[in-house]
Coordinates of C-alpha atoms in Angstrom, one line a residue:
Chain J
X1 CA -29.3 65.6 30.1
X2 CA -26.1 65.1 31.7
X3 CA -27.0 62.5 33.5
X4 CA -28.0 60.8 30.6
X5 CA -24.2 61.1 28.9
X6 CA -23.3 59.8 32.8
X7 CA -26.1 56.6 32.5
X8 CA -25.0 55.7 29.0
X9 CA -21.4 56.1 29.0
X10 CA -21.1 54.0 32.0
X11 CA -23.8 51.4 30.9
X12 CA -21.5 50.6 27.6
X13 CA -18.3 50.3 29.6
X14 CA -20.0 48.2 31.6
X15 CA -21.6 45.9 29.0
X16 CA -18.5 45.7 28.1
X17 CA -16.8 44.5 30.4
X18 CA -19.4 42.1 31.1
X19 CA -19.2 40.5 28.2
X20 CA -16.0 39.7 28.0
X21 CA -15.6 38.0 30.9
X22 CA -19.3 36.8 31.8
X23 CA -18.1 34.4 28.3
X24 CA -14.7 33.7 29.5
X25 CA -16.5 32.8 33.1
X26 CA -19.1 30.6 31.3
X27 CA -16.4 29.1 29.1
X28 CA -14.3 28.1 32.0
X29 CA -17.0 25.9 33.1
X30 CA -19.3 24.6 30.2
X31 CA -18.5 23.0 26.7
X32 CA -19.8 25.4 24.8
X33 CA -20.5 26.3 21.1
X34 CA -20.0 30.0 19.8
X35 CA -23.7 30.3 19.7
X36 CA -23.3 29.7 23.9
X37 CA -20.5 31.5 24.5
X38 CA -22.8 34.1 22.5
X39 CA -25.4 34.0 24.3
X40 CA -24.3 33.8 27.6
X41 CA -20.9 37.1 26.8
X42 CA -24.8 38.5 26.3
X43 CA -27.0 37.4 28.0
X44 CA -24.2 38.8 31.3
X45 CA -23.8 42.0 29.6
X46 CA -27.6 42.7 29.3
X47 CA -29.3 40.1 31.9
X48 CA -29.6 42.7 34.3
X49 CA -30.1 45.7 32.7
X50 CA -32.3 44.4 31.3
X51 CA -34.4 42.6 34.8
X52 CA -34.0 46.7 35.4
X53 CA -35.9 48.1 32.8
X54 CA -38.6 45.5 32.5
X55 CA -39.1 46.1 36.3
X56 CA -39.3 49.8 37.0
X57 CA -41.9 49.7 33.2
X58 CA -39.0 51.2 30.9
X59 CA -40.6 48.6 28.1
X60 CA -38.5 47.6 25.8
X61 CA -35.3 47.6 27.5
X62 CA -32.6 49.6 26.6
X63 CA -30.7 47.0 24.9
X64 CA -33.9 46.4 22.3
X65 CA -34.4 50.4 21.3
X66 CA -30.4 51.8 21.0
X67 CA -28.2 49.0 18.9
X68 CA -25.1 49.9 20.6
X69 CA -26.4 48.0 24.2
X70 CA -26.4 44.4 21.6
X71 CA -23.8 45.3 19.5
X72 CA -21.2 46.2 22.5
X73 CA -22.5 43.1 24.3
X74 CA -21.9 41.0 21.0
X75 CA -18.6 42.1 19.9
X76 CA -17.6 41.8 23.8
X77 CA -18.3 38.6 23.9
X78 CA -16.7 38.0 20.3
X79 CA -13.6 38.9 21.6
X80 CA -14.1 36.4 24.4
X81 CA -14.5 33.6 21.8
X82 CA -11.4 34.4 20.1
X83 CA -9.0 34.4 23.0
X84 CA -10.6 31.7 24.6
X85 CA -8.1 30.2 26.9
X86 CA -6.4 33.4 28.7
X87 CA -2.8 33.2 29.0
X88 CA -2.2 34.1 32.8
X89 CA -1.7 37.4 32.9
X90 CA -5.0 38.2 31.7
X91 CA -6.9 36.7 34.3
X92 CA -5.7 39.9 36.1
X93 CA -7.3 41.9 34.2
X94 CA -10.7 40.2 34.0
X95 CA -10.9 40.4 37.6
X96 CA -10.8 44.0 37.3
X97 CA -12.7 44.5 34.3
X98 CA -15.5 42.5 36.0
X99 CA -15.3 44.6 39.2
X100 CA -15.9 48.1 36.9
X101 CA -18.7 46.3 35.3
X102 CA -20.2 45.6 38.8
X103 CA -19.2 49.1 39.9
X104 CA -20.6 50.5 36.6
X105 CA -23.3 48.6 35.9
X106 CA -25.1 49.1 40.1
X107 CA -24.8 53.2 39.2
X108 CA -26.2 52.9 36.2
X109 CA -28.6 51.2 37.8
X110 CA -29.9 53.1 40.4
X111 CA -30.3 56.2 38.8
X112 CA -32.0 55.1 35.6
X113 CA -34.3 53.7 38.6
X114 CA -35.0 57.0 39.9
X115 CA -35.4 58.4 37.0
X116 CA -38.2 56.9 36.3
X117 CA -40.2 57.7 39.7
X118 CA -38.4 55.0 42.1
X119 CA -37.9 55.6 45.3
X120 CA -34.2 55.9 46.6
X121 CA -34.8 52.4 48.4
X122 CA -35.9 50.1 45.2
X123 CA -33.6 52.6 43.5
X124 CA -30.2 51.5 45.3
X125 CA -32.3 47.0 45.6
X126 CA -32.0 47.3 41.5
X127 CA -28.7 49.7 41.3
X128 CA -27.1 46.1 42.8
X129 CA -29.5 43.5 41.2
X130 CA -28.9 45.2 37.9
X131 CA -25.0 44.6 38.4
X132 CA -25.8 40.9 39.6
X133 CA -28.5 40.5 37.5
X134 CA -26.8 39.5 34.2
X135 CA -24.4 37.2 35.6
X136 CA -26.7 35.6 38.1
X137 CA -28.8 34.8 34.7
X138 CA -26.2 33.1 33.2
X139 CA -24.8 30.6 36.1
X140 CA -28.2 29.7 36.9
X141 CA -27.9 29.2 32.8
X142 CA -25.1 26.9 33.4
X143 CA -25.8 25.7 36.5
X144 CA -23.6 27.2 39.0
X145 CA -24.6 28.7 42.0
X146 CA -24.1 31.7 41.5
X147 CA -21.5 34.3 43.0
X148 CA -23.6 36.5 44.7
X149 CA -25.1 34.1 46.8
X150 CA -22.2 31.7 48.1
X151 CA -19.1 34.4 46.7
X152 CA -17.0 36.9 48.4
X153 CA -18.6 39.8 49.0
X154 CA -20.1 40.6 45.3
X155 CA -23.8 42.1 45.9
X156 CA -22.7 44.7 49.1
X157 CA -20.1 46.6 47.2
X158 CA -23.4 47.3 44.7
X159 CA -25.2 48.0 47.1
X160 CA -22.6 50.0 48.7
X161 CA -21.4 52.2 45.6
X162 CA -26.0 52.5 44.9
X163 CA -26.0 53.5 48.0
X164 CA -23.4 55.8 48.0
X165 CA -24.5 57.8 43.8
X166 CA -28.0 57.8 45.5
X167 CA -27.2 59.6 48.6
X168 CA -25.4 62.0 46.6
X169 CA -27.8 63.3 43.8
X170 CA -29.5 66.5 44.9
X171 CA -32.4 68.5 44.7
X172 CA -33.5 65.1 42.5
X173 CA -30.6 66.3 40.1
X174 CA -28.3 63.4 39.2
X175 CA -24.8 64.6 39.0
X176 CA -21.7 63.0 37.5
X177 CA -19.9 63.7 41.0
X178 CA -22.4 60.8 42.5
X179 CA -21.8 58.9 39.5
X180 CA -17.9 58.8 39.7
X181 CA -17.9 58.3 43.2
X182 CA -20.5 55.8 43.9
X183 CA -18.6 53.7 41.6
X184 CA -15.5 54.1 43.0
X185 CA -16.3 52.8 46.4
X186 CA -17.7 49.7 44.7
X187 CA -14.7 49.3 42.9
X188 CA -13.0 49.8 45.5
X189 CA -14.7 47.4 48.0
X190 CA -15.3 44.8 45.2
X191 CA -10.9 44.6 44.3
X192 CA -10.7 45.0 48.5
X193 CA -12.3 42.1 49.1
X194 CA -10.7 40.0 46.0
X195 CA -7.3 41.0 46.6
X196 CA -7.7 39.8 51.1
X197 CA -10.3 37.4 50.0
X198 CA -13.5 38.8 52.6
X199 CA -16.1 37.6 52.9
X200 CA -19.6 38.2 54.3
X201 CA -21.0 36.1 57.4
X202 CA -21.7 32.8 57.4
X203 CA -24.2 31.2 59.5
X204 CA -22.5 28.0 58.6
X205 CA -19.2 29.9 60.5
X206 CA -21.4 29.9 63.7
X207 CA -21.8 26.3 63.6
X208 CA -19.2 24.2 63.6
X209 CA -20.8 20.4 63.4
X210 CA -24.2 21.3 61.0
X211 CA -24.1 18.0 59.3
Chain X
X1 CA -55.4 40.8 10.0
X2 CA -53.9 38.7 7.4
X3 CA -50.7 38.8 9.3
X4 CA -52.5 38.4 12.5
X5 CA -54.3 36.4 10.8
X6 CA -51.1 33.9 9.9
X7 CA -48.6 35.0 13.4
X8 CA -51.6 33.1 15.6
X9 CA -51.7 30.2 13.2
X10 CA -48.4 29.8 13.8
X11 CA -47.9 30.8 17.0
X12 CA -51.3 27.8 17.9
X13 CA -49.5 25.2 15.8
X14 CA -45.9 26.1 17.1
X15 CA -47.9 25.9 21.5
X16 CA -49.1 23.0 20.5
X17 CA -45.3 20.6 19.0
X18 CA -43.2 22.5 21.6
X19 CA -45.8 21.1 24.4
X20 CA -46.3 17.3 23.2
X21 CA -42.3 18.0 22.6
X22 CA -41.4 20.1 25.8
X23 CA -43.1 17.9 28.3
X24 CA -42.1 14.3 26.7
X25 CA -38.1 15.8 26.7
X26 CA -38.5 16.9 30.4
X27 CA -40.1 13.9 31.3
X28 CA -36.9 11.9 30.1
X29 CA -34.7 13.4 32.7
X30 CA -36.4 14.3 35.7
X31 CA -38.9 12.1 37.4
X32 CA -42.7 14.5 37.2
X33 CA -45.9 13.6 38.5
X34 CA -48.3 15.1 36.3
X35 CA -47.7 18.6 37.5
X36 CA -44.7 18.5 36.7
X37 CA -45.5 17.2 33.3
X38 CA -48.1 19.9 32.7
X39 CA -46.2 23.3 33.6
X40 CA -43.3 21.7 32.2
X41 CA -45.7 21.3 28.5
X42 CA -46.4 24.8 29.4
X43 CA -43.3 27.1 30.0
X44 CA -42.0 25.1 26.7
X45 CA -44.9 26.0 24.7
X46 CA -45.6 29.7 25.8
X47 CA -42.6 30.7 28.0
X48 CA -40.8 32.0 25.1
X49 CA -43.6 33.5 23.6
X50 CA -44.9 35.8 27.6
X51 CA -40.9 36.4 27.4
X52 CA -40.9 38.0 24.1
X53 CA -44.7 39.8 25.5
X54 CA -42.9 41.4 28.5
X55 CA -39.3 42.0 26.4
X56 CA -41.4 44.2 23.5
X57 CA -44.3 45.2 26.2
X58 CA -47.1 43.0 25.6
X59 CA -48.6 42.8 28.6
X60 CA -50.8 40.9 30.0
X61 CA -49.0 38.6 27.2
X62 CA -50.9 36.5 24.7
X63 CA -51.1 34.3 26.9
X64 CA -52.6 35.4 29.4
X65 CA -55.5 37.2 27.3
X66 CA -55.8 35.0 24.9
X67 CA -57.1 31.7 26.2
X68 CA -55.9 29.1 23.6
X69 CA -53.0 29.8 23.8
X70 CA -52.5 27.8 27.4
X71 CA -55.6 25.4 26.9
X72 CA -53.3 24.3 23.9
X73 CA -50.4 23.9 26.1
X74 CA -51.9 22.3 28.1
X75 CA -53.7 20.2 25.9
X76 CA -50.2 18.8 24.5
X77 CA -48.8 18.8 28.1
X78 CA -51.7 16.1 28.5
X79 CA -51.1 13.9 25.1
X80 CA -47.3 13.6 26.5
X81 CA -48.4 12.9 29.6
X82 CA -50.6 10.1 28.9
X83 CA -48.6 8.9 25.6
X84 CA -45.4 9.5 28.1
X85 CA -43.0 6.7 26.8
X86 CA -43.1 7.1 23.3
X87 CA -42.6 4.4 21.5
X88 CA -39.2 4.1 18.6
X89 CA -41.0 5.4 15.9
X90 CA -42.6 8.5 17.3
X91 CA -38.7 10.0 19.4
X92 CA -38.4 11.0 15.0
X93 CA -42.0 12.7 15.0
X94 CA -41.2 14.1 18.0
X95 CA -37.7 15.7 16.6
X96 CA -39.8 16.6 14.3
X97 CA -42.2 18.5 16.1
X98 CA -39.6 20.3 17.5
X99 CA -38.4 22.0 15.0
X100 CA -41.4 23.2 13.0
X101 CA -42.1 24.8 16.9
X102 CA -38.6 26.7 16.3
X103 CA -39.5 27.5 12.8
X104 CA -42.9 29.3 13.7
X105 CA -42.1 30.5 16.6
X106 CA -39.0 31.9 15.3
X107 CA -41.0 34.2 12.4
X108 CA -44.0 34.6 15.0
X109 CA -41.9 36.4 17.4
X110 CA -40.1 38.5 14.5
X111 CA -43.8 39.5 13.1
X112 CA -44.6 40.6 16.5
X113 CA -41.9 42.5 17.4
X114 CA -42.0 44.3 14.6
X115 CA -45.7 45.0 15.1
X116 CA -45.0 46.6 18.1
X117 CA -42.6 49.0 16.7
X118 CA -39.2 47.0 17.5
X119 CA -36.5 47.5 14.4
X120 CA -35.8 44.7 12.3
X121 CA -32.2 44.3 14.4
X122 CA -34.0 43.1 17.4
X123 CA -36.8 41.6 16.1
X124 CA -34.7 39.2 15.1
X125 CA -32.9 38.5 18.8
X126 CA -36.7 38.4 20.2
X127 CA -37.7 36.2 16.9
X128 CA -34.9 33.6 18.3
X129 CA -36.4 34.6 21.9
X130 CA -39.5 33.6 20.6
X131 CA -38.3 30.5 19.4
X132 CA -35.9 28.9 22.0
X133 CA -37.2 30.4 25.7
X134 CA -39.7 28.4 26.6
X135 CA -36.9 25.1 26.4
X136 CA -34.7 27.5 27.8
X137 CA -36.5 28.2 30.6
X138 CA -37.7 24.5 30.9
X139 CA -33.9 23.3 30.5
X140 CA -33.0 25.5 34.2
X141 CA -35.2 24.6 35.6
X142 CA -35.2 20.6 35.5
X143 CA -31.3 21.2 35.7
X144 CA -29.4 20.6 32.3
X145 CA -28.0 23.2 30.5
X146 CA -30.0 24.3 28.0
X147 CA -29.4 23.4 24.3
X148 CA -28.7 26.8 23.2
X149 CA -25.7 26.4 24.8
X150 CA -24.1 23.3 23.7
X151 CA -26.4 21.5 21.1
X152 CA -26.8 21.0 17.6
X153 CA -27.3 23.8 15.5
X154 CA -30.7 25.6 17.2
X155 CA -30.4 29.4 17.6
X156 CA -28.7 29.3 14.0
X157 CA -32.0 28.5 12.1
X158 CA -34.0 30.8 14.0
X159 CA -32.1 34.0 13.9
X160 CA -31.5 32.9 10.1
X161 CA -35.6 32.3 9.5
X162 CA -36.4 35.5 11.4
X163 CA -34.2 37.4 9.4
X164 CA -34.5 36.1 6.2
X165 CA -39.0 37.0 7.6
X166 CA -37.8 40.5 8.8
X167 CA -35.9 41.3 5.4
X168 CA -39.1 40.3 2.8
X169 CA -41.3 42.1 5.1
X170 CA -42.0 45.0 1.7
X171 CA -43.7 49.4 2.6
X172 CA -43.8 47.6 6.7
X173 CA -46.6 44.9 5.3
X174 CA -46.0 42.3 7.2
X175 CA -47.0 39.2 5.1
X176 CA -47.6 35.4 4.1
X177 CA -44.8 35.3 1.9
X178 CA -42.1 36.6 4.1
X179 CA -43.6 34.1 6.7
X180 CA -43.2 31.1 4.9
X181 CA -39.9 31.1 3.3
X182 CA -38.6 32.4 6.9
X183 CA -40.0 28.7 8.7
X184 CA -39.3 26.6 5.7
X185 CA -35.4 27.9 5.4
X186 CA -35.1 27.9 9.2
X187 CA -36.7 24.4 9.1
X188 CA -34.5 22.9 6.0
X189 CA -31.1 24.5 8.6
X190 CA -32.8 22.7 12.0
X191 CA -33.5 19.2 10.7
X192 CA -30.2 19.3 8.4
X193 CA -28.4 19.8 11.7
X194 CA -30.0 17.1 13.0
X195 CA -29.2 14.6 9.6
X196 CA -25.6 15.5 9.2
X197 CA -24.7 16.3 12.8
X198 CA -23.7 18.9 12.3
X199 CA -22.4 21.9 14.8
X200 CA -21.5 25.6 15.4
X201 CA -17.9 26.2 15.9
X202 CA -16.4 26.0 19.7
X203 CA -13.7 26.6 20.8
X204 CA -12.3 23.9 22.2
X205 CA -12.0 22.8 18.9
X206 CA -9.4 25.0 18.6
X207 CA -7.8 23.8 21.8
X208 CA -6.9 20.7 22.1
X209 CA -5.5 20.5 25.5
X210 CA -7.9 22.0 27.8
X211 CA -8.3 21.0 31.2
Chain D
X1 CA -61.4 49.3 49.6
X2 CA -61.7 46.3 51.1
X3 CA -60.2 43.7 48.8
X4 CA -57.2 45.5 48.8
X5 CA -56.9 46.2 52.3
X6 CA -57.5 42.2 52.8
X7 CA -55.3 41.8 49.5
X8 CA -52.6 43.6 51.3
X9 CA -52.4 41.9 54.8
X10 CA -52.7 38.0 52.9
X11 CA -49.5 39.5 51.3
X12 CA -47.9 40.7 54.2
X13 CA -48.3 37.5 56.3
X14 CA -47.4 35.5 53.0
X15 CA -44.3 37.2 52.6
X16 CA -42.5 36.9 56.3
X17 CA -43.5 33.7 56.3
X18 CA -41.9 32.7 52.7
X19 CA -39.2 35.0 53.9
X20 CA -38.7 32.8 56.3
X21 CA -38.9 29.5 55.1
X22 CA -37.0 30.0 51.6
X23 CA -34.1 31.3 53.7
X24 CA -34.3 28.3 55.8
X25 CA -35.0 25.6 52.2
X26 CA -32.2 26.9 51.1
X27 CA -29.9 28.1 53.7
X28 CA -30.3 23.8 54.8
X29 CA -29.4 23.4 51.0
X30 CA -26.1 25.1 49.9
X31 CA -23.3 26.6 52.4
X32 CA -24.8 30.1 51.4
X33 CA -23.3 33.7 53.4
X34 CA -26.0 36.7 54.7
X35 CA -26.7 37.8 51.4
X36 CA -26.6 34.5 50.4
X37 CA -29.7 34.4 53.0
X38 CA -31.5 37.6 52.4
X39 CA -31.5 37.2 48.7
X40 CA -32.9 33.5 48.8
X41 CA -35.5 34.6 51.4
X42 CA -36.3 37.9 49.5
X43 CA -37.0 35.6 46.4
X44 CA -38.5 33.1 47.4
X45 CA -41.1 36.2 49.3
X46 CA -41.1 38.5 46.9
X47 CA -40.6 37.0 44.0
X48 CA -43.9 35.3 42.7
X49 CA -45.4 38.5 43.0
X50 CA -43.2 40.1 41.4
X51 CA -43.8 37.5 38.5
X52 CA -47.3 38.2 38.9
X53 CA -47.2 41.8 38.5
X54 CA -45.0 42.0 35.9
X55 CA -47.8 39.5 33.9
X56 CA -50.0 41.5 34.6
X57 CA -48.7 44.4 33.7
X58 CA -49.0 46.6 37.5
X59 CA -45.0 47.3 37.0
X60 CA -43.1 48.5 39.2
X61 CA -44.4 45.4 41.2
X62 CA -46.0 46.9 44.3
X63 CA -42.7 45.2 46.1
X64 CA -40.8 48.3 44.5
X65 CA -43.4 50.7 45.0
X66 CA -45.1 49.7 49.1
X67 CA -41.8 49.8 51.2
X68 CA -43.2 47.7 53.6
X69 CA -42.8 44.5 51.7
X70 CA -39.1 44.6 51.1
X71 CA -38.6 45.7 54.2
X72 CA -40.5 42.3 55.5
X73 CA -39.2 40.5 53.6
X74 CA -36.1 41.6 54.7
X75 CA -36.8 41.3 58.1
X76 CA -37.9 37.8 57.8
X77 CA -34.7 36.7 56.1
X78 CA -32.8 37.9 58.6
X79 CA -34.5 36.3 61.5
X80 CA -34.4 32.7 59.0
X81 CA -30.3 34.1 59.2
X82 CA -29.8 33.9 63.0
X83 CA -32.1 31.1 64.0
X84 CA -30.4 29.2 61.5
X85 CA -30.7 26.1 62.7
X86 CA -34.2 25.8 63.3
X87 CA -34.4 23.5 66.8
X88 CA -37.1 20.3 65.9
X89 CA -39.8 21.2 67.4
X90 CA -39.9 25.2 64.7
X91 CA -39.7 22.4 61.7
X92 CA -43.4 21.4 62.1
X93 CA -43.9 25.3 62.5
X94 CA -41.8 25.6 59.4
X95 CA -44.1 23.6 57.4
X96 CA -47.0 25.1 58.4
X97 CA -45.9 28.7 57.6
X98 CA -44.9 27.5 54.4
X99 CA -48.4 26.2 53.4
X100 CA -49.6 29.1 54.9
X101 CA -48.0 31.5 52.7
X102 CA -49.0 29.2 49.6
X103 CA -52.6 29.5 50.5
X104 CA -52.7 33.2 51.3
X105 CA -50.2 34.2 48.1
X106 CA -52.9 32.0 45.7
X107 CA -56.0 34.0 46.5
X108 CA -54.4 37.2 46.7
X109 CA -52.4 36.7 43.1
X110 CA -55.7 35.1 41.9
X111 CA -57.2 38.4 43.0
X112 CA -55.0 41.1 41.9
X113 CA -55.3 39.4 38.5
X114 CA -58.8 39.9 39.1
X115 CA -58.2 43.5 39.6
X116 CA -56.1 44.2 36.2
X117 CA -59.0 43.0 34.9
X118 CA -57.8 40.0 33.5
X119 CA -60.9 36.9 33.0
X120 CA -60.8 34.0 35.5
X121 CA -58.4 31.4 33.7
X122 CA -55.7 33.8 33.7
X123 CA -56.1 34.6 37.3
X124 CA -56.6 31.3 38.9
X125 CA -53.2 30.5 36.7
X126 CA -52.0 33.7 37.9
X127 CA -52.6 33.1 41.7
X128 CA -50.6 29.3 41.1
X129 CA -47.7 31.3 39.9
X130 CA -47.8 33.6 42.7
X131 CA -47.7 31.8 44.7
X132 CA -45.1 28.9 43.8
X133 CA -43.3 31.3 41.7
X134 CA -40.7 32.6 44.5
X135 CA -40.0 29.4 45.9
X136 CA -39.4 27.8 42.1
X137 CA -37.1 31.1 41.2
X138 CA -35.3 30.4 44.4
X139 CA -34.7 26.4 43.7
X140 CA -33.1 27.3 40.7
X141 CA -30.6 29.3 41.5
X142 CA -29.7 27.0 43.8
X143 CA -30.0 24.0 41.6
X144 CA -32.5 21.7 43.6
X145 CA -34.9 20.8 41.0
X146 CA -38.6 23.0 41.6
X147 CA -41.0 21.9 45.1
X148 CA -43.4 22.5 42.0
X149 CA -42.6 19.0 39.6
X150 CA -41.4 16.7 41.6
X151 CA -42.6 16.9 45.4
X152 CA -45.8 16.2 47.1
X153 CA -49.3 18.4 45.9
X154 CA -48.1 21.9 46.6
X155 CA -49.6 23.5 43.2
X156 CA -53.1 21.8 43.1
X157 CA -53.8 23.1 46.0
X158 CA -52.9 26.7 44.6
X159 CA -54.8 26.3 41.7
X160 CA -57.5 24.7 43.8
X161 CA -57.8 27.8 45.8
X162 CA -57.1 30.2 43.7
X163 CA -60.5 29.0 41.9
X164 CA -62.8 28.8 44.4
X165 CA -61.9 32.1 44.9
X166 CA -62.6 33.7 42.3
X167 CA -65.6 31.7 41.8
X168 CA -67.1 33.4 44.8
X169 CA -66.4 36.9 43.6
X170 CA -69.7 37.9 42.9
X171 CA -71.1 40.9 40.3
X172 CA -67.5 41.5 40.2
X173 CA -67.1 42.2 43.6
X174 CA -64.2 41.1 45.4
X175 CA -64.9 40.4 48.8
X176 CA -63.3 39.1 52.3
X177 CA -65.6 35.7 52.5
X178 CA -64.1 34.1 49.2
X179 CA -60.5 34.8 50.2
X180 CA -61.3 33.5 53.2
X181 CA -62.4 30.5 52.3
X182 CA -60.0 30.4 48.9
X183 CA -57.5 30.7 51.3
X184 CA -58.7 28.1 53.9
X185 CA -59.3 25.3 50.9
X186 CA -55.2 25.2 50.2
X187 CA -54.8 25.2 53.5
X188 CA -55.9 22.4 54.5
X189 CA -55.5 20.5 51.0
X190 CA -52.2 21.6 52.0
X191 CA -51.1 20.4 55.1
X192 CA -53.3 16.2 54.5
X193 CA -50.6 16.1 51.3
X194 CA -48.3 16.9 53.7
X195 CA -49.2 15.1 57.0
X196 CA -50.4 11.6 54.1
X197 CA -48.2 12.3 51.6
X198 CA -49.9 12.7 49.2
X199 CA -48.9 12.6 45.8
X200 CA -50.1 14.0 42.0
X201 CA -50.5 11.1 39.8
X202 CA -46.4 10.7 37.7
X203 CA -46.2 8.9 34.2
X204 CA -43.8 6.5 36.0
X205 CA -45.7 4.9 38.7
X206 CA -48.2 3.8 35.3
X207 CA -44.3 2.7 33.8
X208 CA -42.9 0.6 36.1
X209 CA -39.6 -1.1 33.7
X210 CA -39.3 2.4 31.6
X211 CA -34.6 2.9 32.2

């Protein structure tokens, strides 16, 4: 019960954050009409969770059975449509929103997978899939190489946050402390990665003359 | 019973229309071999319905349990392979075919979602997903930005048509009148959009100097 | 029992082959960090099987319920990360690995679909989807037009191999001989296609002056 409420709250916050951020990111890269912005905001916001729900067998996905999901995603996307070209001081807020969405989703996704009976390992992977899935589908739709493949640390904080949250589950009781600490760990790593431009090691850093 | 037959007929017609149109559209953008044309024609034709079926829990999807679906999709794609470079007077027919497929799929998809117990709101969204999903996957495969994101009115007629069809359901009995009128509304809006080059509002139309 | 063991062995071998090959192929096209290489190697290796499992209703997919799948995929991807720029003499080995993965997956996928009660026709299609699905998702993520659409014979050997394996099923007993011969047929066609640069017919070969 408790964890359901926690997962729900995290999910709705994350959906809003990702909808705004996803729609703004998309609008910066491609000339979009209002349907395009709504579509990409909503895909970013609920795409990762839908992918997770399909993969764990929670069908129809939450986004189609619990109306606030789609509504919050649509509202966030519409806000993005109207602010459209965010003033400079908002850029930082948008990055923080995205980090928040990442942190909330990785924990909510991992706990939902555990709830559906998956083992800890796959649950951690599915936490990360929930967190990065929506943005990845959005990037594929607008012909960008997805952030997780090339960017600063993005999937790693999600994996670590999900792993911490899963590790803190005791006697199979999902609890608030694990969720909060897992999300905070993910958030901390992600913000540090942005601030100090941390990158995961690349093969090419070891290979200079590669044609 | 009635509605199942209606959905079925709409679906098969839509599949044929989308297979021909999808394969031709793809062949115009990318140099494809016969497997590529067949694949893209079939993806366009049955991809949206498969996505819907997975999301509503109708697994395996109709396309894998009712053989005419794949057969009609393959036949439409082969026709596209052989006409390949359609004569000019066919271009209009192809656009009309596409509008027909859109109209048939949005209604069939929404009714099928209702049949599987989804609420009207998600059913309307899933009607639109059925209608635009296949073309969107095709566009992603050939590295085009999907029509729904940038094009003339495309998702909106599908949403409106699905909404009309869903609104005309009475006492939970899906019926022929709702299906026909919903499809006609979608078709009318889509054809008007093509003819008068109607577009959805874009964020950029409100922002001139955006770099 | 027998066939389960056979499918399992084929699957694990195919997963390893595809993980190494998929990660190397991706790294040649896009500048990736270690997360990107792991992601793409794993997507190539388990993506086709996940797509098949979702479409036949085997949810959660094997890759999330049987840990060796993800482990072997991760191991293969890590090997690819460390060899990174394979010496010339390995290039042939990599192509052969890929052909092996294709052959193993088309048979394993078709048999698994039959096991879940699908008809022979859809089972053959799903065998090919299993074989080419992972590489196709990988190509879409790195903005390449998928090999199946434009390349040398790739989907055709998978379809033929799956068809042979399905045709050799007797009295509904899936057996080792069908699996082995189906895989060998696929492998033989694929290797011949590489060696003699066989291509599927294209529409454009029949149409010279196409703008």
